[in-house]
Coordinates of C-alpha atoms and ligand atoms in Angstrom, one line a residue:
X1 CA 24.4 -10.6 13.0
X2 CA 22.9 -12.8 16.3
X3 CA 19.6 -14.3 15.2
X4 CA 16.6 -12.0 15.4
X5 CA 13.2 -12.2 16.7
X6 CA 11.1 -11.3 13.7
X7 CA 8.6 -9.6 16.2
X8 CA 11.4 -6.9 17.3
X9 CA 11.3 -5.5 13.7
X10 CA 7.8 -4.5 13.9
X11 CA 6.9 -0.9 14.7
X12 CA 4.2 -0.2 17.0
X13 CA 3.2 3.4 15.3
X14 CA 3.9 4.9 18.6
X15 CA 7.6 3.7 18.2
X16 CA 8.2 3.4 14.8
X17 CA 11.9 4.3 13.6
X18 CA 11.4 6.7 10.8
X19 CA 13.5 8.2 8.6
X20 CA 13.4 11.8 9.3
X21 CA 16.4 12.8 11.0
X22 CA 18.5 10.9 8.1
X23 CA 16.6 13.8 5.9
X24 CA 16.7 16.5 7.6
X25 CA 19.8 16.8 9.6
X26 CA 23.8 16.1 9.9
X27 CA 26.7 16.6 11.0
X28 CA 28.2 20.0 10.4
X29 CA 31.1 18.9 8.0
X30 CA 28.6 17.1 5.4
X31 CA 27.5 19.2 2.3
X32 CA 23.7 20.5 2.7
X33 CA 21.3 17.7 1.9
X34 CA 19.5 17.5 -1.5
X35 CA 15.9 17.6 -0.7
X36 CA 14.1 15.0 -0.5
X37 CA 10.1 15.2 -0.6
X38 CA 8.0 12.8 1.6
X39 CA 6.6 11.1 -1.7
X40 CA 9.9 11.2 -3.2
X41 CA 11.8 8.7 -0.4
X42 CA 11.3 5.0 -1.7
X43 CA 13.9 4.0 -4.3
X44 CA 10.8 2.9 -6.3
X45 CA 9.5 6.2 -6.8
X46 CA 11.2 7.8 -10.0
X47 CA 13.0 11.2 -8.9
X48 CA 14.9 12.1 -12.1
X49 CA 16.1 15.4 -11.1
X50 CA 17.6 13.6 -7.7
X51 CA 21.3 14.6 -7.6
X52 CA 22.8 14.3 -4.2
X53 CA 26.5 15.3 -3.1
X54 CA 28.6 12.7 -3.0
X55 CA 30.2 12.6 0.6
X56 CA 33.0 10.9 1.8
X57 CA 34.8 12.5 5.3
X58 CA 38.9 12.6 5.1
X59 CA 38.6 10.4 8.1
X60 CA 36.7 7.4 6.6
X61 CA 39.8 7.7 3.6
X62 CA 42.3 7.7 5.9
X63 CA 41.6 4.8 7.4
X64 CA 40.5 3.1 4.0
X65 CA 41.6 -0.4 5.0
X66 CA 43.2 -1.5 1.3
X67 CA 45.3 1.8 1.8
X68 CA 46.0 1.8 5.3
X69 CA 46.9 -1.8 7.2
X70 CA 45.2 -0.3 10.5
X71 CA 42.3 1.2 8.8
X72 CA 38.6 0.0 9.9
X73 CA 36.9 1.5 6.8
X74 CA 35.6 -0.5 3.6
X75 CA 37.7 0.4 0.8
X76 CA 36.6 3.5 -1.1
X77 CA 36.8 1.9 -4.7
X78 CA 33.6 -0.9 -3.7
X79 CA 35.2 -3.3 -6.2
X80 CA 37.8 -3.9 -4.0
X81 CA 35.1 -4.7 -1.2
X82 CA 35.6 -8.4 -0.8
X83 CA 31.8 -9.1 -0.1
X84 CA 29.3 -6.2 -0.9
X85 CA 26.4 -6.4 1.9
X86 CA 23.0 -8.2 0.6
X87 CA 21.2 -8.2 3.5
X88 CA 21.0 -6.7 7.1
X89 CA 18.4 -6.2 9.9
X90 CA 16.1 -4.5 7.6
X91 CA 16.1 -7.1 5.2
X92 CA 17.6 -7.9 2.0
X93 CA 19.3 -5.0 0.4
X94 CA 19.0 -3.3 -2.9
X95 CA 21.8 -2.0 -5.0
X96 CA 22.6 1.0 -7.4
X97 CA 24.1 0.3 -10.9
X98 CA 27.3 0.7 -10.1
X99 CA 26.8 -1.9 -6.9
X100 CA 26.7 0.0 -4.0
X101 CA 23.9 -1.2 -1.3
X102 CA 21.0 1.2 -0.8
X103 CA 19.8 2.8 2.0
X104 CA 16.7 0.6 3.1
X105 CA 15.1 3.3 4.2
X106 CA 14.9 5.3 0.8
X107 CA 16.7 8.5 -0.5
X108 CA 18.3 10.7 2.1
X109 CA 19.7 13.2 0.2
X110 CA 23.9 12.7 0.5
X111 CA 25.1 9.8 -1.5
X112 CA 28.9 8.0 -0.6
X113 CA 29.9 7.2 3.1
X114 CA 30.0 10.4 4.9
X115 CA 31.0 9.2 8.6
X116 CA 30.2 5.9 7.9
X117 CA 33.2 3.5 7.4
X118 CA 31.0 0.5 6.0
X119 CA 29.6 0.9 2.5
X120 CA 25.7 -0.1 3.7
X121 CA 24.9 -1.0 7.4
X122 CA 27.3 -0.1 9.9
X123 CA 26.1 -2.8 12.8
X124 CA 25.9 -0.8 16.6
X125 CA 24.6 -1.7 19.8
X126 CA 22.7 0.2 22.5
X127 CA 22.4 0.2 26.3
X128 CA 19.3 0.7 27.9
X129 CA 19.5 1.3 31.6
X130 CA 16.6 2.2 33.9
X131 CA 16.0 3.2 37.4
X132 CA 13.3 4.8 39.1
X133 CA 14.3 7.5 41.3
X134 CA 13.4 7.0 44.5
X135 CA 12.8 10.7 45.8
X136 CA 11.3 12.1 42.4
X137 CA 9.2 9.1 41.2
X138 CA 10.8 9.1 37.9
X139 CA 11.5 6.6 35.5
X140 CA 15.7 7.4 34.4
X141 CA 17.8 5.8 32.3
X142 CA 21.4 6.0 32.4
X143 CA 22.6 8.9 29.6
X144 CA 25.7 10.3 28.0
X145 CA 25.9 13.8 26.4
X146 CA 28.0 13.0 23.3
X147 CA 31.1 15.0 22.6
X148 CA 30.3 15.7 18.4
X149 CA 26.7 17.8 19.0
X150 CA 26.0 17.4 22.8
X151 CA 22.7 15.5 22.4
X152 CA 21.8 12.6 25.2
X153 CA 22.4 9.4 24.0
X154 CA 21.6 6.0 25.2
X155 CA 25.5 4.9 25.9
X156 CA 25.9 3.0 22.5
X157 CA 29.1 2.7 19.9
X158 CA 29.6 0.6 17.2
X159 CA 30.6 -3.5 17.0
X160 CA 34.3 -3.9 16.2
X161 CA 35.0 -6.5 14.0
X162 CA 34.3 -10.2 14.7
X163 CA 32.9 -9.2 18.0
X164 CA 29.8 -10.3 19.4
X165 CA 27.1 -7.8 19.8
X166 CA 26.3 -8.9 23.7
X167 CA 30.3 -8.1 24.4
X168 CA 29.6 -4.8 22.4
X169 CA 26.8 -3.7 24.5
X170 CA 28.8 -4.3 28.0
X171 CA 31.9 -2.9 26.0
X172 CA 30.4 0.3 25.4
X173 CA 28.3 0.4 28.6
X174 CA 31.8 1.0 30.9
X175 CA 34.0 3.0 28.1
X176 CA 31.1 5.5 28.3
X177 CA 29.8 5.4 31.2
X178 CA 31.9 3.9 33.8
X179 CA 29.6 1.5 34.9
X180 CA 30.0 -2.9 34.4
X181 CA 26.8 -4.5 33.8
X182 CA 26.2 -8.0 32.4
X183 CA 24.3 -6.9 29.1
X184 CA 23.8 -10.5 28.0
X185 CA 21.4 -10.7 30.6
X186 CA 19.4 -8.0 29.2
X187 CA 16.1 -7.7 27.7
X188 CA 16.4 -7.4 23.9
X189 CA 14.2 -4.5 22.5
X190 CA 14.8 -3.5 19.3
X191 CA 17.0 -4.9 16.0
X192 CA 17.4 -2.6 13.2
X193 CA 17.7 0.6 11.2
X194 CA 18.7 3.9 13.3
X195 CA 17.4 7.0 12.3
X196 CA 20.8 8.2 12.4
X197 CA 21.9 12.2 11.2
X198 CA 25.4 10.4 9.6
X199 CA 22.9 8.5 7.2
X200 CA 23.4 8.2 3.7
X201 CA 22.3 6.7 0.9
X202 CA 24.7 4.3 0.6
X203 CA 25.9 3.7 4.5
X204 CA 23.9 3.8 7.6
X205 CA 23.4 2.9 11.6
X206 CA 22.1 -0.6 12.5
X207 CA 21.8 -1.0 15.7
X208 CA 20.9 -4.0 18.6
X209 CA 19.1 -2.2 21.7
X210 CA 19.1 -4.1 24.9
X211 CA 17.8 -3.4 28.3
X212 CA 18.5 -3.9 32.1
X213 CA 16.3 -2.5 34.4
X214 CA 18.1 -1.6 38.3
X215 CA 17.1 -1.3 41.6
X216 CA 17.3 1.9 43.2
X217 CA 20.3 0.5 45.6
X218 CA 22.5 -0.8 43.0
X219 CA 21.9 2.2 41.2
X220 CA 23.2 4.4 44.1
X221 CA 26.2 2.6 44.4
X222 CA 27.4 3.1 40.9
X223 CA 30.6 5.5 40.0
X224 CA 29.4 7.6 36.9
X225 CA 32.5 8.3 34.7
X226 CA 32.6 10.3 32.1
X227 CA 34.5 7.8 28.8
X228 CA 36.1 9.2 25.6
X229 CA 33.3 10.2 23.3
X230 CA 30.9 11.6 26.1
X231 CA 31.3 15.1 27.8
X232 CA 29.1 14.0 30.7
X233 CA 27.3 11.4 32.4
X234 CA 23.8 11.1 34.3
X235 CA 20.7 9.6 35.4
X236 CA 18.8 11.5 32.6
X237 CA 14.9 12.1 34.1
X238 CA 13.0 10.4 31.6
X239 CA 10.4 13.6 30.6
X240 CA 8.4 14.6 27.2
X241 CA 11.3 16.9 26.9
X242 CA 13.7 14.9 27.7
X243 CA 13.0 12.6 25.6
X244 CA 12.2 14.0 22.2
X245 CA 15.5 15.4 22.6
X246 CA 17.2 12.3 22.6
X247 CA 20.2 11.4 19.7
X248 CA 18.9 9.9 16.8
X249 CA 16.0 6.7 17.3
X250 CA 17.1 7.0 21.0
X251 CA 13.7 8.2 21.6
X252 CA 11.9 5.3 19.7
X253 CA 13.8 2.6 21.8
X254 CA 13.1 4.5 25.1
X255 CA 9.6 4.2 23.9
X256 CA 9.8 0.8 23.4
X257 CA 11.3 0.2 26.1
X258 CA 9.1 1.5 28.3
X259 CA 5.8 0.3 26.2
X260 CA 7.5 -2.7 26.9
X261 CA 7.8 -2.2 31.1
X262 CA 3.9 -0.8 31.0
X263 CA 2.7 -3.9 28.9
X264 CA 4.4 -6.6 30.9
X265 CA 5.6 -5.5 34.2
X266 CA 8.6 -7.8 33.9
X267 CA 10.0 -5.6 37.0
X268 CA 6.7 -5.1 39.4
X269 CA 6.2 -2.1 39.5
X270 CA 3.3 -0.4 41.4
X271 CA 0.3 0.4 39.5
X272 CA 1.4 4.1 40.2
X273 CA 4.7 3.7 38.5
X274 CA 2.9 2.0 35.4
X275 CA 0.6 4.9 35.3
X276 CA 3.0 7.3 35.3
X277 CA 5.2 5.6 32.4
X278 CA 1.6 5.1 30.4
X279 CA 0.8 9.1 30.7
X280 CA 4.5 9.7 29.7
X281 CA 4.4 7.8 26.8
X282 CA 0.9 9.2 25.4
X283 CA 2.4 12.4 26.2
X284 CA 5.2 11.7 23.5
X285 CA 3.5 10.0 21.4
X286 CA 1.5 13.0 21.1
X287 CA 4.0 15.4 20.4
X288 CA 5.9 13.5 18.1
X289 CA 3.2 12.6 16.4
X290 CA 2.2 16.7 16.0
X291 CA 5.9 17.1 14.6
X292 CA 5.7 14.0 11.6
Ligands
RP5_13 C1 23.4 5.2 16.8 O1 25.0 6.0 16.8 C2 23.3 4.3 17.2 O2 22.1 4.0 18.2 C3 24.5 4.5 18.3 O3 23.7 4.7 19.5 C4 25.2 5.1 18.0 C5 26.8 4.7 17.8 O4 27.8 5.2 17.3 P1 28.9 5.9 18.0 O5 28.3 6.8 19.4 O6 30.0 5.3 17.8 O7 29.1 7.7 17.1 O8 22.9 5.5 15.4

């Protein structure tokens, strides 16, 4: 894990990473989530009737590293895990009676690991690339359309075993979009929990998100090519509709990115460009508040 600036864990209300998709959405192969009312989400609230279905994907079981020497998943039997994760970007982790790490955001309505290979945090990296489209004047992000659910997303992916996260950022960007950029020079936007529809009570996504803003000239020279996990890649204009439709916590990550640009103006954007972004942030925030 990279060292973390604690300020990156603070979420301003407008960009808070909440725990909604992990309670209300799921991949099609998951069983229905046990309904968890808002007041029963925290583990320290009594919920005696809580009976979440146990689910672990056959793909994860086939990659159990205690049975398959090339497997990428933890042993299904947690007793065989050499080290149970005790902390993550989210802080110190609690465990249930069986010794399984508990989701730091609370109950999700599904126990086990679902589609995630690791007990506890499953680390990803999200390269956020933006530009301003000279013709429309709109801010755009480099986005992929995911094959698993068709949603537009930041071209992120999982950190490989032993891999530096800055390497993951550049590798995933190249694999998913064909673009090569020095992500180690990116501005750190966020490190922490992701509200991913795959999350369960015992396995969840956490990410490191870094941002690069490109000039129009540089971005136009790039040859975009959708990689294995992507059915399409494009410069996605950032509008209320496109941002609210992004995968997992990616809307909140883009809000954080744009807020940083509006407040510090590190890329010397014009007053008009900053105003357009500030207005967009206001409308997206209002819509998110009215939905939650
Ligand atoms: C999200 O899942 C992360 O923010 C990251 O973008 C992504 C990684 O998972 P895969 O794209 O590898 O499925 O939670």
